[in-house]
Coordinates of C-alpha atoms in Angstrom, one line a residue:
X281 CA 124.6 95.7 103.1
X282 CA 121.2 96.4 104.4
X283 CA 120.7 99.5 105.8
X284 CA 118.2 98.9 108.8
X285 CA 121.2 98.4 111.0
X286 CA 120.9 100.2 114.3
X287 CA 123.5 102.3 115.8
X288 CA 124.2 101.9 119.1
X289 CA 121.6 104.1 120.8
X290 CA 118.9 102.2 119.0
X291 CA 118.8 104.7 116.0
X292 CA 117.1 103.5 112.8
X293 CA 118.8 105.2 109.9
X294 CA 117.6 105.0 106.6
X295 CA 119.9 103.8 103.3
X296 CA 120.1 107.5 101.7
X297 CA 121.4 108.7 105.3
X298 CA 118.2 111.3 105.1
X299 CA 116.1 109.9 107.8
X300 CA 116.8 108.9 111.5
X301 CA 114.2 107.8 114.3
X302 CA 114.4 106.7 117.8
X303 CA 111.8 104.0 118.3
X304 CA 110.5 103.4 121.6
X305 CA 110.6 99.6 121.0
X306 CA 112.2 97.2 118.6
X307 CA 109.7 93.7 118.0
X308 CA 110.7 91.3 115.1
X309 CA 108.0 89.0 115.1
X310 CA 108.4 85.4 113.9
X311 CA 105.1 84.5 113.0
X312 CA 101.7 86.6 111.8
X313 CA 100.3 85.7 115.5
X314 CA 103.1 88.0 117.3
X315 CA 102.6 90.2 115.0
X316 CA 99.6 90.6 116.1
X317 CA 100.0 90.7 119.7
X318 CA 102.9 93.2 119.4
X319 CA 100.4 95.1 117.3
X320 CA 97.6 94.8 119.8
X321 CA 99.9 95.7 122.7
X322 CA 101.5 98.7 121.1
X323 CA 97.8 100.1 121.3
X324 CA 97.1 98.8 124.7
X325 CA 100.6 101.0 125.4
X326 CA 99.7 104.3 123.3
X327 CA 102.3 103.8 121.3
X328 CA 102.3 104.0 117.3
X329 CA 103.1 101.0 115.0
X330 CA 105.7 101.1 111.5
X331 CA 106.9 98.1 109.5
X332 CA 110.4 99.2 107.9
X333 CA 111.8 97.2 104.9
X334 CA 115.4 97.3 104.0
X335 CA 115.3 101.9 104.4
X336 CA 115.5 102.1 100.7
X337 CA 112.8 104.8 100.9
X338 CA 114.2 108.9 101.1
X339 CA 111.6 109.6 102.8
X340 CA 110.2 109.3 106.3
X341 CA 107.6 107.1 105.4
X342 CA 109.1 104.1 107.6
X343 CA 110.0 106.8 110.7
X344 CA 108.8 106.2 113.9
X345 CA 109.5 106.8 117.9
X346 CA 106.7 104.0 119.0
X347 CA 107.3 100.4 117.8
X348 CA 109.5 99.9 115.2
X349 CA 108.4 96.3 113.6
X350 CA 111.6 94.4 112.0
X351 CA 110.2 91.6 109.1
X352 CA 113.4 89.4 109.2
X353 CA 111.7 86.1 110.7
X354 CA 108.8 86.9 108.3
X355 CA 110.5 85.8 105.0
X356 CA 110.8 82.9 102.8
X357 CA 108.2 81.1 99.8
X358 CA 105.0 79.8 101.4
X359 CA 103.4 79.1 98.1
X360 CA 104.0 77.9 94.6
X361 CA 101.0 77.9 92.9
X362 CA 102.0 76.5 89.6
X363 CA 98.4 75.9 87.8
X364 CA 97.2 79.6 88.9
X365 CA 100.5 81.5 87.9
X366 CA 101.6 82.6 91.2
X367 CA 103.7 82.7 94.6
X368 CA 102.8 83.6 98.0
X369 CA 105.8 85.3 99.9
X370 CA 106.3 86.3 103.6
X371 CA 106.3 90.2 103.6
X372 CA 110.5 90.5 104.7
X373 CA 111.8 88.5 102.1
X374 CA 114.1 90.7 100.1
X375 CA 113.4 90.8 96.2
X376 CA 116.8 89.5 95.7
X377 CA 116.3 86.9 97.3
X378 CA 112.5 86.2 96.0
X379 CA 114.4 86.5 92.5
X380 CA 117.0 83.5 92.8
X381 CA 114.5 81.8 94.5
X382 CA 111.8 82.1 91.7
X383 CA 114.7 81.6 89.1
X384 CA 115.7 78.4 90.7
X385 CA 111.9 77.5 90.3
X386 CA 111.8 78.2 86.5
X387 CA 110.0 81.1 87.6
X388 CA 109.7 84.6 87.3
X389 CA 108.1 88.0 88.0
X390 CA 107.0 89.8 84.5
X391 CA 108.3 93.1 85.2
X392 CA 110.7 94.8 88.3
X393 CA 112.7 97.9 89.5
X394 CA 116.5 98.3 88.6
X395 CA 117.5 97.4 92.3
X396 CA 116.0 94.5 94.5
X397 CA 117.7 95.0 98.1
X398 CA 114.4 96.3 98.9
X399 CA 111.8 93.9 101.1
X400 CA 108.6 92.7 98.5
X401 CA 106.3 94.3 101.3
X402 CA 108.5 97.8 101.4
X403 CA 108.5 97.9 97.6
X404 CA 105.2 97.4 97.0
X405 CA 103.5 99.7 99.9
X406 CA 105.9 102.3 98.3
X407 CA 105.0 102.3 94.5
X408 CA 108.4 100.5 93.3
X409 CA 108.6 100.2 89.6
X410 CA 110.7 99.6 86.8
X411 CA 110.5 100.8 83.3
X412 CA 107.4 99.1 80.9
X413 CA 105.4 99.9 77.9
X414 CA 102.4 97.0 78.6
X415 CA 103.7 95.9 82.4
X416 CA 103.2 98.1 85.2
X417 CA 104.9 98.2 89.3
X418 CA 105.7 95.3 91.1
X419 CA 102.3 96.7 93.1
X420 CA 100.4 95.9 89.9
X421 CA 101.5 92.0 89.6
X422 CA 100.2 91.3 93.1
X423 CA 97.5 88.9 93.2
X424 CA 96.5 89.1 96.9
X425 CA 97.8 90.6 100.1
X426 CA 97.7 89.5 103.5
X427 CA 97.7 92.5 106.3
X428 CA 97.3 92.6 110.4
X429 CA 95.5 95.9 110.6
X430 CA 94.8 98.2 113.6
X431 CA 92.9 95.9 116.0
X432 CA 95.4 92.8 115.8
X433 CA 93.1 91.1 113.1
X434 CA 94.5 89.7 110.0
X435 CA 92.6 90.5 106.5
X436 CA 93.5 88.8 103.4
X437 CA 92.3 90.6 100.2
X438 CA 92.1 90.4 96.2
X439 CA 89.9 91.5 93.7
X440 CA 87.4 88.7 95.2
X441 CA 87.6 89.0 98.8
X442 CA 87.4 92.7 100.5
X443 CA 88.3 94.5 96.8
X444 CA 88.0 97.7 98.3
X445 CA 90.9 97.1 100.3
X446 CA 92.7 95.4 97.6
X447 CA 92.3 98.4 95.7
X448 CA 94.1 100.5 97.8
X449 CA 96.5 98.0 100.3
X450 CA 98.8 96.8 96.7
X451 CA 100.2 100.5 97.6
X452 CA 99.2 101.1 101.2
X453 CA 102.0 103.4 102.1
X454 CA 102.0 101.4 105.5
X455 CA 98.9 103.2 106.3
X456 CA 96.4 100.7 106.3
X457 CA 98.2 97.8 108.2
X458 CA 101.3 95.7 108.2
X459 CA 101.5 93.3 105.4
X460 CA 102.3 90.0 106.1
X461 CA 102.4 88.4 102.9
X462 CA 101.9 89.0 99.5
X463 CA 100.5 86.6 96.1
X464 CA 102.2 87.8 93.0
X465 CA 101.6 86.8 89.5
X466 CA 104.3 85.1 88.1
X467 CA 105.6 83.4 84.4
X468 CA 107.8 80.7 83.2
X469 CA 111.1 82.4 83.0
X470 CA 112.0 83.7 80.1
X471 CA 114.8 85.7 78.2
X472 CA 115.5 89.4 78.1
X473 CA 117.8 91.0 75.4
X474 CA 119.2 94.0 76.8
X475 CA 120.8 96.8 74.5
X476 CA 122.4 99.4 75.5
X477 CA 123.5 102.3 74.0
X478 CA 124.3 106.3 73.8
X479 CA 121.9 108.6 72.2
X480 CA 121.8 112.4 72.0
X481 CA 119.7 114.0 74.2
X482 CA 117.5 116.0 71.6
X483 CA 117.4 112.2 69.3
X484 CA 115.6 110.5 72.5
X485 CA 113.0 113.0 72.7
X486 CA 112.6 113.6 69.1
X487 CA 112.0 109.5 68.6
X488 CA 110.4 109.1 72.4
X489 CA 107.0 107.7 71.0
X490 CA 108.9 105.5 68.6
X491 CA 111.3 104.3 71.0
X492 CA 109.0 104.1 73.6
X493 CA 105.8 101.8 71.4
X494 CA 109.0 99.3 69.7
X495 CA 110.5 98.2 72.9
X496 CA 109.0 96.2 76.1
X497 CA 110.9 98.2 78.2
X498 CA 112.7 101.1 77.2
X499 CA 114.1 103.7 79.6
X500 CA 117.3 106.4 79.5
X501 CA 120.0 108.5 81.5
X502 CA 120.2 111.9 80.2
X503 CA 124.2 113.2 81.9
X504 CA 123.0 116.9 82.8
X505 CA 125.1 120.0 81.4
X506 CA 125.6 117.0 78.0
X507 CA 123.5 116.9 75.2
X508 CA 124.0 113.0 75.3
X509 CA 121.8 109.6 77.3
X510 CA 122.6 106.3 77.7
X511 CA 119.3 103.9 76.8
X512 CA 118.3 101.1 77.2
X513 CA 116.2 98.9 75.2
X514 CA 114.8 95.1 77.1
X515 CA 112.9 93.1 75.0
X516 CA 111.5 89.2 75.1
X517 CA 114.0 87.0 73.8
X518 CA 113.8 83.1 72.2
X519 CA 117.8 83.0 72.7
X520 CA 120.6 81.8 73.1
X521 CA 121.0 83.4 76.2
X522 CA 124.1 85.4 76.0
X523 CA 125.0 87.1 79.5
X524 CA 127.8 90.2 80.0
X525 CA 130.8 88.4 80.7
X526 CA 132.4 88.5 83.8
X527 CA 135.2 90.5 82.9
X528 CA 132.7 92.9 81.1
X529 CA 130.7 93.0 83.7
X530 CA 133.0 94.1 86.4
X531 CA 134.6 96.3 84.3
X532 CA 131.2 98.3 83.0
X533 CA 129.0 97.7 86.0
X534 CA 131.2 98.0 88.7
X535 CA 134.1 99.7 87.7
X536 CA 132.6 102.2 85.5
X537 CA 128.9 102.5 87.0
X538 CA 130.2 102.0 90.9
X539 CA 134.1 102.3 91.2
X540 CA 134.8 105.3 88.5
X541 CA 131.4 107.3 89.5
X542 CA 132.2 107.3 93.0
X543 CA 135.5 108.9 92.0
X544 CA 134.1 111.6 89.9
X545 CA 131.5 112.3 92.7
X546 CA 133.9 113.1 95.3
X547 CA 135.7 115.3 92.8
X548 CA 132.2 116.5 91.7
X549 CA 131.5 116.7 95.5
X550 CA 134.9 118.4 96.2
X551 CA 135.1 121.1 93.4
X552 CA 131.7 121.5 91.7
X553 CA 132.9 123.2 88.6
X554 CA 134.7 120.5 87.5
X555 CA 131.1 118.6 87.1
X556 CA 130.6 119.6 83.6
X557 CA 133.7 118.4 81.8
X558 CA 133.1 115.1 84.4
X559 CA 129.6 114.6 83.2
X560 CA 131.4 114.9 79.6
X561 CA 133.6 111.9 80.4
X562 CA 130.8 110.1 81.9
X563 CA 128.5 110.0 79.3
X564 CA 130.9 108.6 76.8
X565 CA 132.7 105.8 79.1
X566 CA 129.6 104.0 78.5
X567 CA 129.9 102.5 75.0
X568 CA 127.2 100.2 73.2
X569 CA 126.9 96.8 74.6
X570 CA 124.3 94.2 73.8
X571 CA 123.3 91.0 76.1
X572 CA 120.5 88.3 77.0
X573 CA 119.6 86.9 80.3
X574 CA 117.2 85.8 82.3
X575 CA 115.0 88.9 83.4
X576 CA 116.7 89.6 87.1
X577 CA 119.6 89.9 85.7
X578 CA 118.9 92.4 82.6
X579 CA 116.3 94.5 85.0
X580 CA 118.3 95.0 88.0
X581 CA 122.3 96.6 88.9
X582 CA 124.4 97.0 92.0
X583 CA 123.6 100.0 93.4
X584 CA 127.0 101.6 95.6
X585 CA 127.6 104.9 95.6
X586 CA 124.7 106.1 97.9
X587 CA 122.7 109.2 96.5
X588 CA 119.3 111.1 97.6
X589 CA 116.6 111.1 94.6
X590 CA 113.1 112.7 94.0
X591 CA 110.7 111.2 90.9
X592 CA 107.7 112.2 90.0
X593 CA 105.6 110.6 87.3
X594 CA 103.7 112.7 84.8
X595 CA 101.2 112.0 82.2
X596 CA 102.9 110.0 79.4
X597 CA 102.4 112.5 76.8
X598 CA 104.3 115.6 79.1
X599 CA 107.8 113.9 79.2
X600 CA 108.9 115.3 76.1
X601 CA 108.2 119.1 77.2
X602 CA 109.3 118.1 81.3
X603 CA 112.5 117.2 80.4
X604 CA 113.2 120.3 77.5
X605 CA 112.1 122.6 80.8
X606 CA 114.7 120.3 83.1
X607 CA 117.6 120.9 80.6
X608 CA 116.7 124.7 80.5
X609 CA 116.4 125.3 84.2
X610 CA 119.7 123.2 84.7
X611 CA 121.4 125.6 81.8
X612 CA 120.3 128.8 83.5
X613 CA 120.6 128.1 87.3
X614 CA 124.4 127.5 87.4
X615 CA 123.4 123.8 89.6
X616 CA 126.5 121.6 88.8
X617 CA 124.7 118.1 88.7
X618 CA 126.8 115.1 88.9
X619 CA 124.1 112.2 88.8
X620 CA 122.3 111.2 85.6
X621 CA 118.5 112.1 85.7
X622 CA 116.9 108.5 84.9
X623 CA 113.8 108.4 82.7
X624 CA 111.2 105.4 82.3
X625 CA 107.4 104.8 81.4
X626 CA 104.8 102.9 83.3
X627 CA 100.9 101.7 81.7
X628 CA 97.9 103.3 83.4
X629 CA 96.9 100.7 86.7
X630 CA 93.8 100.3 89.0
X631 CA 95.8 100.8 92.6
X632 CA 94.0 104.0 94.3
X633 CA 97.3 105.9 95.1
X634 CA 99.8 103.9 92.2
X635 CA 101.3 107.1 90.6
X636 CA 100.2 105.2 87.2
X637 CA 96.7 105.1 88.9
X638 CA 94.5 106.0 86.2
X639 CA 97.0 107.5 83.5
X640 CA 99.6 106.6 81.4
X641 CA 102.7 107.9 83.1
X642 CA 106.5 108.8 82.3
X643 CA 108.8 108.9 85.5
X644 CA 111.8 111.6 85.7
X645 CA 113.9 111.0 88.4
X646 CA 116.9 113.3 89.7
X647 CA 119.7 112.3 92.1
X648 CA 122.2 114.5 93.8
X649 CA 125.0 112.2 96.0
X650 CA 124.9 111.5 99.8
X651 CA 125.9 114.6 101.3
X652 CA 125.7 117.3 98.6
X653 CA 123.3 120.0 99.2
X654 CA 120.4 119.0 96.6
X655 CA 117.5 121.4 97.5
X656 CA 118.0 124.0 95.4
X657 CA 118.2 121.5 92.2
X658 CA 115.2 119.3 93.7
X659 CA 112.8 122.6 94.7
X660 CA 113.6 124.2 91.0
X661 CA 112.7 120.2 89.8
X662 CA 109.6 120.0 91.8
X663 CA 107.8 123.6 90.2
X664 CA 108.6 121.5 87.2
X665 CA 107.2 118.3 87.3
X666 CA 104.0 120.0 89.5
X667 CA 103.1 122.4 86.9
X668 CA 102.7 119.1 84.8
X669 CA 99.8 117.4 87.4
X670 CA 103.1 115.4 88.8
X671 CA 102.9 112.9 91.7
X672 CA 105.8 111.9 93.7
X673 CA 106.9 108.8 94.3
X674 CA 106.4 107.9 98.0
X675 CA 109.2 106.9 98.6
X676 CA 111.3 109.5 97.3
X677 CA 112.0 113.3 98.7
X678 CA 109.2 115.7 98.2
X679 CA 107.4 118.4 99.7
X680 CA 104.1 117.9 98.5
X681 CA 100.8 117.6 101.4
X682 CA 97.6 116.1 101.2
X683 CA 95.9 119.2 99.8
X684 CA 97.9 119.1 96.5
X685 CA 97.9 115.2 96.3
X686 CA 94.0 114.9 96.7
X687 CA 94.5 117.3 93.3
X688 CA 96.9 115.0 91.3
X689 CA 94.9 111.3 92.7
X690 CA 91.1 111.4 91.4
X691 CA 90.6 108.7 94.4
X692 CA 92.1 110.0 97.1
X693 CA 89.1 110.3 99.1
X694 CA 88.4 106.4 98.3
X695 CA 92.0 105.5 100.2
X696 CA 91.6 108.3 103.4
X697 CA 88.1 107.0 103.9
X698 CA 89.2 103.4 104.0
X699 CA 92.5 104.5 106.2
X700 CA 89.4 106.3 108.7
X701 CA 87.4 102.1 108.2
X702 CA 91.0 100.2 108.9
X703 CA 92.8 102.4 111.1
X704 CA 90.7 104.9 113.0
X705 CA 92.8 105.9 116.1
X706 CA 95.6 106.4 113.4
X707 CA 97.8 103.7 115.1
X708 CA 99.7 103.5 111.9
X709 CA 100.6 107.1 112.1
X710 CA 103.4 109.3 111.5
X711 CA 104.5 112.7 110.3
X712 CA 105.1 111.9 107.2
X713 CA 101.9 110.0 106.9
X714 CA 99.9 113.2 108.5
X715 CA 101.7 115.3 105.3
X716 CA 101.2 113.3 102.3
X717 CA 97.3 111.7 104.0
X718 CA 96.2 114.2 106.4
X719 CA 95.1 113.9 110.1

């Protein structure tokens, strides 16, 4: 279900149910030409512009009370460039459906996050990412980018044409224009083999750097007040391809990760101190399970019970100490944490504001469910993962400004002084925007 559904007072609500806006207009332009029109007389009107994606983002990033742009005319393939290793998307088309599509081609993206109701244009501009030791964010596979920026023109970029804005647009936070379409690198499809299985918390980090150089994509859940993770191990395949069954499936992916976990969070919700001796049932209801498939398939998993998360990404080599301090402040405060903190590794990329931008990075990510008081666990997180040189993800909760991020991002400067070239009236403003970029 996609969570840009208006209620009926022509509120925009976002998926975690942190963010509502009242938007002055609504425009869902089917073409890049009424785009820019609606673009140009927004201006003409005073009013500000924002693109929203599918409101996967826990932050206000995609909050506005001028004109709220919809993409779902603006979706679909409009390019298969077989010889060159790409495909040239509309900016609304959902990466699930970009996936089946590409799959259907014998096609398929080298890396992605574990959830794909987000739009390509909303993941990218926001820094989504999976888990990878050699391949980075979804950001980092784009090719070229196609944007309408302030004045109603469109610019297309890559590292040939306008790099500068290339540079900085593959992660553009929605501040440099709206995107219209986007050129990603893509592969013949191939096979992942997933395996799964639990680990003891002090084992992961003991063996991180092993685990971590062996495997393509390694990632883990540690269960807070447990000493015990599930990981997770994908790794390039010849065969036979080998998929969960369905049975299996529903049973271990639905049941267990959606059906059972909801339970236990409205009994964790309900009486918090029975959250420990849940978490202990948790972390052991997941057994070993081993399986090959094409890549959609092994990166991505439903998503349904609705939760709040903030992730930072810190330099590879901290993870180790970040999480010993997580476990210790989680041992000493009393927090009863219900959620799995998620843990995954991305290579050092060349995107400006990419929270991999220049560094090797790990990613810790903690969740608290929709509607339990989280700040107390996410403020005593955040002194964490800042006293490591931490940057947030921008699309997830986080209370850091423009004077702390200019700190952590050694080109900051380069992406506000292009924001001041592309957008000088600030027509692609909002609050959260005037936080994290500054007036």
């Amino acid at each position: 279900m996609s969570s840009t559904a208006s209620g009926k007072n022509g509120t925009w609500r976002n998926w975690g149910g942190t963010v509502a806006a009242r938007p002055a207009r609504e425009v869902a332009p089917a073409s890049v030409e009424e785009l820019a029109a609606a673009i140009r007389r927004a201006a003409e009107d005073g009013l500000k512009v924002k693109a929203v994606g599918s409101g996967h983002s826990f932050t206000s990033i995609a909050a506005t009370d001028g004109v709220l742009v919809r993409p779902q005319l603006l979706t679909g393939i409009r390019h298969i460039d077989r010889e060159a290793g790409t495909v040239t998307v509309e900016a609304g088309t959902p990466l699930k459906r970009l996936n089946v599509a590409l799959a259907r081609e014998g096609l398929s993206l080298a890396n992605m996050g574990d959830i794909m109701e987000q739009t390509v244009s909303g993941a990218t501009s926001t820094g989504t990412h999976g888990t990878g030791r050699d391949s980075a964010s979804i950001a980092a596979q784009i090719k070229a980018l196609e944007l309408v920026t302030a004045d109603g023109s469109v610019l297309t970029c890559s590292e040939k044409e306008n790099p500068e804005v290339f540079a900085a647009a593959r992660i553009g936070l929605g501040a440099l224009g709206v995107v219209t379409a986007i050129t990603f690198a893509v592969e013949p499809i191939f096979l992942l083999t997933a395996r799964e299985e639990p680990m003891p918390f002090a084992r992961v980090l003991a063996e991180f750097d092993e685990l971590w150089t062996e495997n393509e994509h390694f990632e883990f859940y540690w269960f807070p007040h447990t000493g015990s993770t599930n990981t997770k191990r994908n790794n390039r395949s010849a065969g036979p391809e080998k998929p969960v069954g369905q049975l299996a499936g529903w049973f271990e992916d639905e049941l267990l990760s959606n059906g059972v976990f909801q339970v236990a969070q409205w009994v964790g919700r309900a009486v918090p101190a029975t959250i420990p001796a849940i978490a202990q049932v948790s972390s052991k209801a997941l057994s070993a399970r081993t399986y090959t498939d094409i890549p959609y398939k092994v990166f991505t998993s439903p998503r349904r019970v609705r939760f709040v998360e903030m992730e930072y990404a810190v330099p590879r080599e901290a993870v180790v100490e970040t999480l010993r301090e997580l476990k210790a402040m989680v041992e000493r405060s009393g927090l009863r944490v219900s959620f799995p903190v998620e843990v995954r590794t991305a290579p050092s990329d060349d995107i400006t504001l990419s929270t991999a931008s220049g560094r090797d990075s790990a990613y810790i990510a903690v969740h608290m469910v929709k509607g339990t008081p989280f700040q107390r666990y996410f403020t005593s997180a955040e002194r964490i993962f800042t006293a490591h040189e931490g940057r947030p993800h921008w699309g997830k909760i986080h209370t850091r400004d423009a004077e702390y991020l200019a700190g952590v991002y050694p080109r900051f400067e380069e992406f506000t002084a292009l924001r001041d070239r592309l957008d000088p009236d600030r027509l692609f403003q909002n609050d959260y925007l005037r936080r994290v970029l500054g007036a």
